[in-house]
Amino acid sequence: MGYTVAEKILKEHLVEGEFKKGSEIGIRIDQTLTQDATGTMAYIEFEAMGIPRVRTEKSVAYIDHNTLQSGFENADDHRFIGSVAKKRGISFSRPGNGICHQVHLERFGIPGKTLIGSDSHTPTGGGLGMIAIGAGGLDVAVAMGGGTYYITYPKIVKVELKGKLSPWVSAKDVILEVLRRMSVKGGVGKIIEYCGDGVKTLSVPERATITNMGAELGATTSVFPSDERTLEFLRAQKREEVYKEISADPDAEYDEELVIELDKLEPLVACPHSPDNVKTVKELEGMKIDQVCIGSCTNSSLLDMMKVAYILRGKTVHPDVSLSIAPGSKQVLNMLSRGGELSDMIDAGARLLESACGPCIGMGQSPNSKGVSLRTFNRNFLGRSGTKDAQIYLLSPETAAISAITGVLTDPRSLGEMPQFELPATFIINDNMIALPASKEEADKVEVLKGPNIKSYPETSPLPESLHITCSLKVGDNITTDHIMPAGSKILPLRSNIPEISKYCFSVVDEKFPERALSLGTSAIIGGSNYGQGSSREHAALAPLYLGIKTVIVKSFARIHKANLVNAGILPLTFANEADYDKISAGDELCLDNLREAVKSGNTVTLKDKTSGIEAILNIELSEREREVILEGGLLDYTRERIK
Ligand code: MIC
Ligand code: SF4
């Protein structure tokens, strides 16, 4: 039997376990990336492990999320990360150099390599034929120390792309179509692998848009083959020496199949408040809009920006609309400047933002009350923009740009004939904003600079024999990490300070939760299905840990969040019978007896609800290794004992 692209790369990196769907495998990690909002915690954890220097082939620390610097906190974090990077052998992409995924694709990604990043959109690297996976900061810290990374051996979904996109229909529409068909839960436990004759019609940045937003499917990752288009991109980046062809064997077997006829696709839009709530632009055409934001790690490549500039050329942004544009990297910005496209944007009245995440993570540009905002981003969760009653629509740069001119949602196909947009044969290569680490000899002299807002990792404790606790919160289905631990300009600067950031835990759902949980001492959360979807932020586990949450009992979990709970030593449990969810209420007294024994060797544990009198069977869906981690009180304690 032949292998798929994903299987080939995983096989080459396999260090533990066997290729059996659903079982845990351990893989060797070649590269890591961090961004600043998750990075400080990852480096606090790395420092706590006591390893002098990273053991990966390449580790890069990016600054791109927290760049508003409205107080000292962000600048202190940047300095902290920069100093750890210098000391520990990590390249440091300075603020202004661009969004981690865009820069990594341009400058560091290598076909056939494995990458984990403390950001859920790390699968962007799949556009280059990498196995690139989003993970919690602690997993990344362990991988930096040379430790193995564990995943459940995924199912592989074949997405066959046929034909060629019609004019003004773009890569964003491809992934919106996949989301429409598979939903935000459809990718859990799966790798999405693209193939078919349509693949060669897409350049690497277009492929990267598709793999990037595969994160919204809940997928482990997404991957494209590495072919002549990959070589063309690497050559333009003056990195052709890292090229390696990788394609699926003709007799490779897949677990599921999906066919997308590119010619038949039309411009699509994801409506509030979920990336899978997809409609055609035609269905909503004419909707009045207040804001357009172009950028983010999904759609900020040079190709995207060239199309936007073309559409804006000689026009003026509609008087009722605010248009902001954030090119994805210094390289993109510089190319736009050299090619004159930047001037088209400025002339049209675009508000230029720095090359960073910005409005995507609620750092500025919050829409007006009840505002309708069109964004080329990947997430439109409730409140993420910073305006709770705003309506956020996700779409392609082409649809965004034309709508900014007309003031209403507009189908870009109304632009008529489309010119050929070609990537340049060479990009401007200038890595002067990537600070290299100190040599081994010099590293000792480098001081790690910690600001006053940088606090230590919360206290953990081994799993007790039994838990007699109160249910401090009950929530419904599809709870995102933006519900659990919101971001935005007020809260994001607190990412290095768990006691402070915990005050906002679940604040969009129930402002009283942190106070209540703290006064209870220890407690449990009950949730519905796909609990913890979205970001990789381990703060969505560390804040509950600090607030005394011992277990989270839900219908089902999203992958990264479940791993983060285990890493934090919080026991994730699922209802054997989903109907039991309805029988438990917030405030109920819950008992889990003989818990250590059950976690050690059982698949279930019985929950007794002393308030309602019911009993419910809960599944313990953990690997051997995860069981040990939980019993010991979390991955930090577990790793300290083992990695030396
Ligand atoms: C996001 O898009 O939600 C983020 C901000 O990039 C997160 C990471 C974070 O919360 O810092 C992600 O996607 O993992
Ligand atoms: Fe940054 Fe947004 Fe991408 Fe997250 S999704 S990495 S916040 S640009």
mmCIF file of C-alpha atoms in Angstrom, residues 65-290:
data_model
loop_
_atom_site.group_PDB
_atom_site.id
_atom_site.type_symbol
_atom_site.label_atom_id
_atom_site.label_comp_id
_atom_site.label_asym_id
_atom_site.label_seq_id
_atom_site.Cartn_x
_atom_site.Cartn_y
_atom_site.Cartn_z
ATOM 1 C CA HIS A 65 0.208 39.846 18.392
ATOM 2 C CA ASN A 66 0.802 42.351 21.170
ATOM 3 C CA THR A 67 2.208 45.280 19.280
ATOM 4 C CA LEU A 68 -0.041 48.123 20.516
ATOM 5 C CA GLN A 69 2.107 48.716 23.609
ATOM 6 C CA SER A 70 -0.487 50.829 25.402
ATOM 7 C CA GLY A 71 1.444 50.192 28.635
ATOM 8 C CA PHE A 72 4.831 48.807 29.596
ATOM 9 C CA GLU A 73 3.654 45.177 29.627
ATOM 10 C CA ASN A 74 3.978 44.345 25.928
ATOM 11 C CA ALA A 75 7.353 45.997 25.515
ATOM 12 C CA ASP A 76 8.600 44.117 28.590
ATOM 13 C CA ASP A 77 7.340 40.852 27.078
ATOM 14 C CA HIS A 78 9.138 41.588 23.801
ATOM 15 C CA ARG A 79 12.348 42.251 25.714
ATOM 16 C CA PHE A 80 11.934 39.072 27.760
ATOM 17 C CA ILE A 81 11.357 36.916 24.671
ATOM 18 C CA GLY A 82 14.232 38.589 22.835
ATOM 19 C CA SER A 83 16.622 37.926 25.703
ATOM 20 C CA VAL A 84 15.587 34.268 26.151
ATOM 21 C CA ALA A 85 15.883 33.783 22.381
ATOM 22 C CA LYS A 86 19.393 35.217 22.337
ATOM 23 C CA LYS A 87 20.498 33.051 25.261
ATOM 24 C CA ARG A 88 18.849 29.804 24.225
ATOM 25 C CA GLY A 89 19.677 29.553 20.528
ATOM 26 C CA ILE A 90 16.425 30.884 19.040
ATOM 27 C CA SER A 91 16.085 33.338 16.136
ATOM 28 C CA PHE A 92 14.085 36.405 17.110
ATOM 29 C CA SER A 93 11.773 38.060 14.596
ATOM 30 C CA ARG A 94 11.505 41.608 15.874
ATOM 31 C CA PRO A 95 8.249 43.582 16.074
ATOM 32 C CA GLY A 96 7.496 45.020 12.645
ATOM 33 C CA ASN A 97 8.943 42.046 10.770
ATOM 34 C CA GLY A 98 5.530 40.513 10.267
ATOM 35 C CA ILE A 99 2.986 37.885 11.235
ATOM 36 C CA CYS A 100 4.632 34.644 12.373
ATOM 37 C CA HIS A 101 2.975 32.347 9.826
ATOM 38 C CA GLN A 102 3.596 34.633 6.855
ATOM 39 C CA VAL A 103 7.254 35.207 7.766
ATOM 40 C CA HIS A 104 7.839 31.538 8.556
ATOM 41 C CA LEU A 105 6.452 30.548 5.168
ATOM 42 C CA GLU A 106 8.673 33.073 3.416
ATOM 43 C CA ARG A 107 11.924 32.571 5.274
ATOM 44 C CA PHE A 108 12.042 29.288 7.214
ATOM 45 C CA GLY A 109 9.496 26.671 6.154
ATOM 46 C CA ILE A 110 10.958 23.555 4.494
ATOM 47 C CA PRO A 111 9.004 20.866 2.605
ATOM 48 C CA GLY A 112 8.965 17.526 4.409
ATOM 49 C CA LYS A 113 9.902 18.957 7.821
ATOM 50 C CA THR A 114 7.803 18.969 10.986
ATOM 51 C CA LEU A 115 6.917 22.242 12.701
ATOM 52 C CA ILE A 116 4.938 22.901 15.839
ATOM 53 C CA GLY A 117 3.938 26.393 16.858
ATOM 54 C CA SER A 118 2.227 27.928 19.859
ATOM 55 C CA ASP A 119 -0.465 29.245 17.593
ATOM 56 C CA SER A 120 -3.380 27.379 16.071
ATOM 57 C CA HIS A 121 -2.676 28.686 12.569
ATOM 58 C CA THR A 122 0.730 27.023 12.380
ATOM 59 C CA PRO A 123 -0.742 24.681 9.677
ATOM 60 C CA THR A 124 -0.079 27.579 7.276
ATOM 61 C CA GLY A 125 3.231 25.748 6.702
ATOM 62 C CA GLY A 126 1.246 22.915 5.103
ATOM 63 C CA GLY A 127 1.127 25.153 2.019
ATOM 64 C CA LEU A 128 4.833 24.367 1.618
ATOM 65 C CA GLY A 129 4.412 20.621 2.139
ATOM 66 C CA MET A 130 5.269 20.576 5.842
ATOM 67 C CA ILE A 131 3.499 18.824 8.681
ATOM 68 C CA ALA A 132 2.871 21.973 10.683
ATOM 69 C CA ILE A 133 0.740 21.716 13.801
ATOM 70 C CA GLY A 134 -0.617 24.208 16.331
ATOM 71 C CA ALA A 135 0.045 23.291 19.952
ATOM 72 C CA GLY A 136 0.050 24.665 23.469
ATOM 73 C CA GLY A 137 3.080 26.629 24.663
ATOM 74 C CA LEU A 138 4.221 23.846 26.956
ATOM 75 C CA ASP A 139 4.235 21.317 24.110
ATOM 76 C CA VAL A 140 6.349 23.741 22.110
ATOM 77 C CA ALA A 141 8.690 24.247 25.076
ATOM 78 C CA VAL A 142 9.122 20.477 25.359
ATOM 79 C CA ALA A 143 9.822 20.187 21.617
ATOM 80 C CA MET A 144 12.401 22.995 21.865
ATOM 81 C CA GLY A 145 14.101 20.895 24.508
ATOM 82 C CA GLY A 146 14.268 17.991 22.077
ATOM 83 C CA GLY A 147 11.242 16.196 23.541
ATOM 84 C CA THR A 148 8.817 14.201 21.450
ATOM 85 C CA TYR A 149 5.476 15.693 20.378
ATOM 86 C CA TYR A 150 2.428 13.477 20.664
ATOM 87 C CA ILE A 151 -0.694 13.426 18.527
ATOM 88 C CA THR A 152 -3.482 10.994 17.934
ATOM 89 C CA TYR A 153 -2.666 9.283 14.651
ATOM 90 C CA PRO A 154 -5.207 11.066 12.483
ATOM 91 C CA LYS A 155 -7.559 10.030 9.764
ATOM 92 C CA ILE A 156 -6.551 11.450 6.393
ATOM 93 C CA VAL A 157 -9.128 13.289 4.315
ATOM 94 C CA LYS A 158 -8.425 13.582 0.609
ATOM 95 C CA VAL A 159 -9.639 16.833 -0.883
ATOM 96 C CA GLU A 160 -9.365 16.601 -4.627
ATOM 97 C CA LEU A 161 -9.201 19.963 -6.353
ATOM 98 C CA LYS A 162 -10.351 19.777 -9.964
ATOM 99 C CA GLY A 163 -9.942 22.419 -12.672
ATOM 100 C CA LYS A 164 -9.093 26.066 -12.086
ATOM 101 C CA LEU A 165 -10.635 28.953 -10.164
ATOM 102 C CA SER A 166 -12.748 31.401 -12.187
ATOM 103 C CA PRO A 167 -11.616 35.040 -12.348
ATOM 104 C CA TRP A 168 -12.054 36.903 -9.018
ATOM 105 C CA VAL A 169 -12.744 33.681 -7.129
ATOM 106 C CA SER A 170 -9.896 32.949 -4.775
ATOM 107 C CA ALA A 171 -8.170 30.511 -2.417
ATOM 108 C CA LYS A 172 -10.240 31.916 0.457
ATOM 109 C CA ASP A 173 -13.370 30.714 -1.320
ATOM 110 C CA VAL A 174 -11.884 27.206 -1.510
ATOM 111 C CA ILE A 175 -11.419 26.938 2.238
ATOM 112 C CA LEU A 176 -14.798 28.583 2.915
ATOM 113 C CA GLU A 177 -16.340 25.887 0.726
ATOM 114 C CA VAL A 178 -14.511 23.166 2.702
ATOM 115 C CA LEU A 179 -15.797 24.769 5.925
ATOM 116 C CA ARG A 180 -19.322 24.937 4.541
ATOM 117 C CA ARG A 181 -19.211 21.223 3.811
ATOM 118 C CA MET A 182 -17.306 19.938 6.846
ATOM 119 C CA SER A 183 -18.194 22.470 9.638
ATOM 120 C CA VAL A 184 -15.994 23.700 12.494
ATOM 121 C CA LYS A 185 -16.044 20.217 14.023
ATOM 122 C CA GLY A 186 -15.577 18.261 10.796
ATOM 123 C CA GLY A 187 -11.790 18.135 10.899
ATOM 124 C CA VAL A 188 -11.263 16.968 14.490
ATOM 125 C CA GLY A 189 -8.794 14.053 14.554
ATOM 126 C CA LYS A 190 -8.044 14.458 10.842
ATOM 127 C CA ILE A 191 -5.392 15.741 8.464
ATOM 128 C CA ILE A 192 -6.764 17.408 5.367
ATOM 129 C CA GLU A 193 -4.623 16.556 2.362
ATOM 130 C CA TYR A 194 -5.072 18.345 -0.957
ATOM 131 C CA CYS A 195 -4.461 16.725 -4.320
ATOM 132 C CA GLY A 196 -5.778 16.720 -7.880
ATOM 133 C CA ASP A 197 -5.001 18.651 -11.049
ATOM 134 C CA GLY A 198 -6.232 21.893 -9.444
ATOM 135 C CA VAL A 199 -3.290 21.922 -7.026
ATOM 136 C CA LYS A 200 -0.794 23.101 -9.637
ATOM 137 C CA THR A 201 -3.005 26.104 -10.455
ATOM 138 C CA LEU A 202 -2.421 27.427 -6.923
ATOM 139 C CA SER A 203 0.751 29.208 -5.804
ATOM 140 C CA VAL A 204 2.265 28.581 -2.353
ATOM 141 C CA PRO A 205 0.666 31.679 -0.746
ATOM 142 C CA GLU A 206 -2.739 30.567 -2.068
ATOM 143 C CA ARG A 207 -2.187 27.050 -0.726
ATOM 144 C CA ALA A 208 -1.154 28.612 2.577
ATOM 145 C CA THR A 209 -4.467 30.510 2.806
ATOM 146 C CA ILE A 210 -6.217 27.151 2.540
ATOM 147 C CA THR A 211 -4.056 25.280 5.058
ATOM 148 C CA ASN A 212 -4.109 28.258 7.433
ATOM 149 C CA MET A 213 -7.867 28.304 7.722
ATOM 150 C CA GLY A 214 -7.984 24.518 7.962
ATOM 151 C CA ALA A 215 -7.502 25.332 11.663
ATOM 152 C CA GLU A 216 -11.141 26.412 11.675
ATOM 153 C CA LEU A 217 -12.173 22.861 10.736
ATOM 154 C CA GLY A 218 -10.658 21.681 14.003
ATOM 155 C CA ALA A 219 -8.220 19.614 11.927
ATOM 156 C CA THR A 220 -4.844 18.470 13.252
ATOM 157 C CA THR A 221 -3.350 20.086 10.163
ATOM 158 C CA SER A 222 -3.708 20.449 6.395
ATOM 159 C CA VAL A 223 -1.083 19.735 3.772
ATOM 160 C CA PHE A 224 -0.344 20.222 0.071
ATOM 161 C CA PRO A 225 2.173 18.235 -1.967
ATOM 162 C CA SER A 226 5.552 19.857 -2.638
ATOM 163 C CA ASP A 227 5.902 20.351 -6.394
ATOM 164 C CA GLU A 228 7.213 22.699 -9.061
ATOM 165 C CA ARG A 229 5.064 25.552 -7.673
ATOM 166 C CA THR A 230 6.749 25.009 -4.301
ATOM 167 C CA LEU A 231 10.141 25.177 -5.997
ATOM 168 C CA GLU A 232 9.105 28.369 -7.796
ATOM 169 C CA PHE A 233 8.207 30.013 -4.450
ATOM 170 C CA LEU A 234 11.390 28.846 -2.731
ATOM 171 C CA ARG A 235 13.463 30.041 -5.678
ATOM 172 C CA ALA A 236 11.843 33.478 -5.456
ATOM 173 C CA GLN A 237 12.767 33.456 -1.755
ATOM 174 C CA LYS A 238 16.346 32.420 -2.694
ATOM 175 C CA ARG A 239 15.917 29.200 -0.740
ATOM 176 C CA GLU A 240 15.642 26.644 -3.543
ATOM 177 C CA GLU A 241 18.279 24.453 -1.876
ATOM 178 C CA VAL A 242 15.693 23.305 0.714
ATOM 179 C CA TYR A 243 13.276 22.075 -1.957
ATOM 180 C CA LYS A 244 12.237 18.463 -1.955
ATOM 181 C CA GLU A 245 9.480 16.961 -4.048
ATOM 182 C CA ILE A 246 6.781 15.180 -2.052
ATOM 183 C CA SER A 247 3.652 13.665 -3.538
ATOM 184 C CA ALA A 248 1.193 10.985 -2.540
ATOM 185 C CA ASP A 249 1.680 7.506 -3.993
ATOM 186 C CA PRO A 250 -0.918 6.651 -6.637
ATOM 187 C CA ASP A 251 -2.222 3.797 -4.473
ATOM 188 C CA ALA A 252 -2.313 5.828 -1.231
ATOM 189 C CA GLU A 253 -5.435 5.218 0.798
ATOM 190 C CA TYR A 254 -7.561 7.861 2.463
ATOM 191 C CA ASP A 255 -10.249 7.670 5.139
ATOM 192 C CA GLU A 256 -12.589 10.202 3.562
ATOM 193 C CA GLU A 257 -12.821 11.983 0.237
ATOM 194 C CA LEU A 258 -14.145 15.303 -0.919
ATOM 195 C CA VAL A 259 -14.086 16.706 -4.439
ATOM 196 C CA ILE A 260 -14.083 20.422 -5.136
ATOM 197 C CA GLU A 261 -14.558 21.637 -8.668
ATOM 198 C CA LEU A 262 -12.698 24.911 -8.634
ATOM 199 C CA ASP A 263 -14.444 26.229 -11.785
ATOM 200 C CA LYS A 264 -17.815 25.916 -10.087
ATOM 201 C CA LEU A 265 -16.872 27.873 -6.950
ATOM 202 C CA GLU A 266 -18.136 31.389 -6.489
ATOM 203 C CA PRO A 267 -17.252 34.137 -3.982
ATOM 204 C CA LEU A 268 -18.313 33.074 -0.503
ATOM 205 C CA VAL A 269 -18.654 34.711 2.887
ATOM 206 C CA ALA A 270 -18.719 33.301 6.437
ATOM 207 C CA CYS A 271 -21.462 35.053 8.393
ATOM 208 C CA PRO A 272 -21.541 35.879 12.133
ATOM 209 C CA HIS A 273 -20.464 34.262 14.434
ATOM 210 C CA SER A 274 -18.854 31.142 13.038
ATOM 211 C CA PRO A 275 -16.398 30.466 10.186
ATOM 212 C CA ASP A 276 -18.619 27.641 8.914
ATOM 213 C CA ASN A 277 -21.745 29.760 8.611
ATOM 214 C CA VAL A 278 -21.052 30.162 4.902
ATOM 215 C CA LYS A 279 -23.275 31.787 2.257
ATOM 216 C CA THR A 280 -22.581 33.002 -1.266
ATOM 217 C CA VAL A 281 -21.758 36.693 -1.672
ATOM 218 C CA LYS A 282 -24.647 36.833 -4.160
ATOM 219 C CA GLU A 283 -27.116 35.861 -1.418
ATOM 220 C CA LEU A 284 -26.135 38.861 0.716
ATOM 221 C CA GLU A 285 -25.073 41.266 -2.012
ATOM 222 C CA GLY A 286 -26.015 44.897 -1.310
ATOM 223 C CA MET A 287 -25.678 44.599 2.486
ATOM 224 C CA LYS A 288 -24.508 47.965 3.855
ATOM 225 C CA ILE A 289 -21.130 47.844 5.555
ATOM 226 C CA ASP A 290 -19.187 50.025 8.007
#
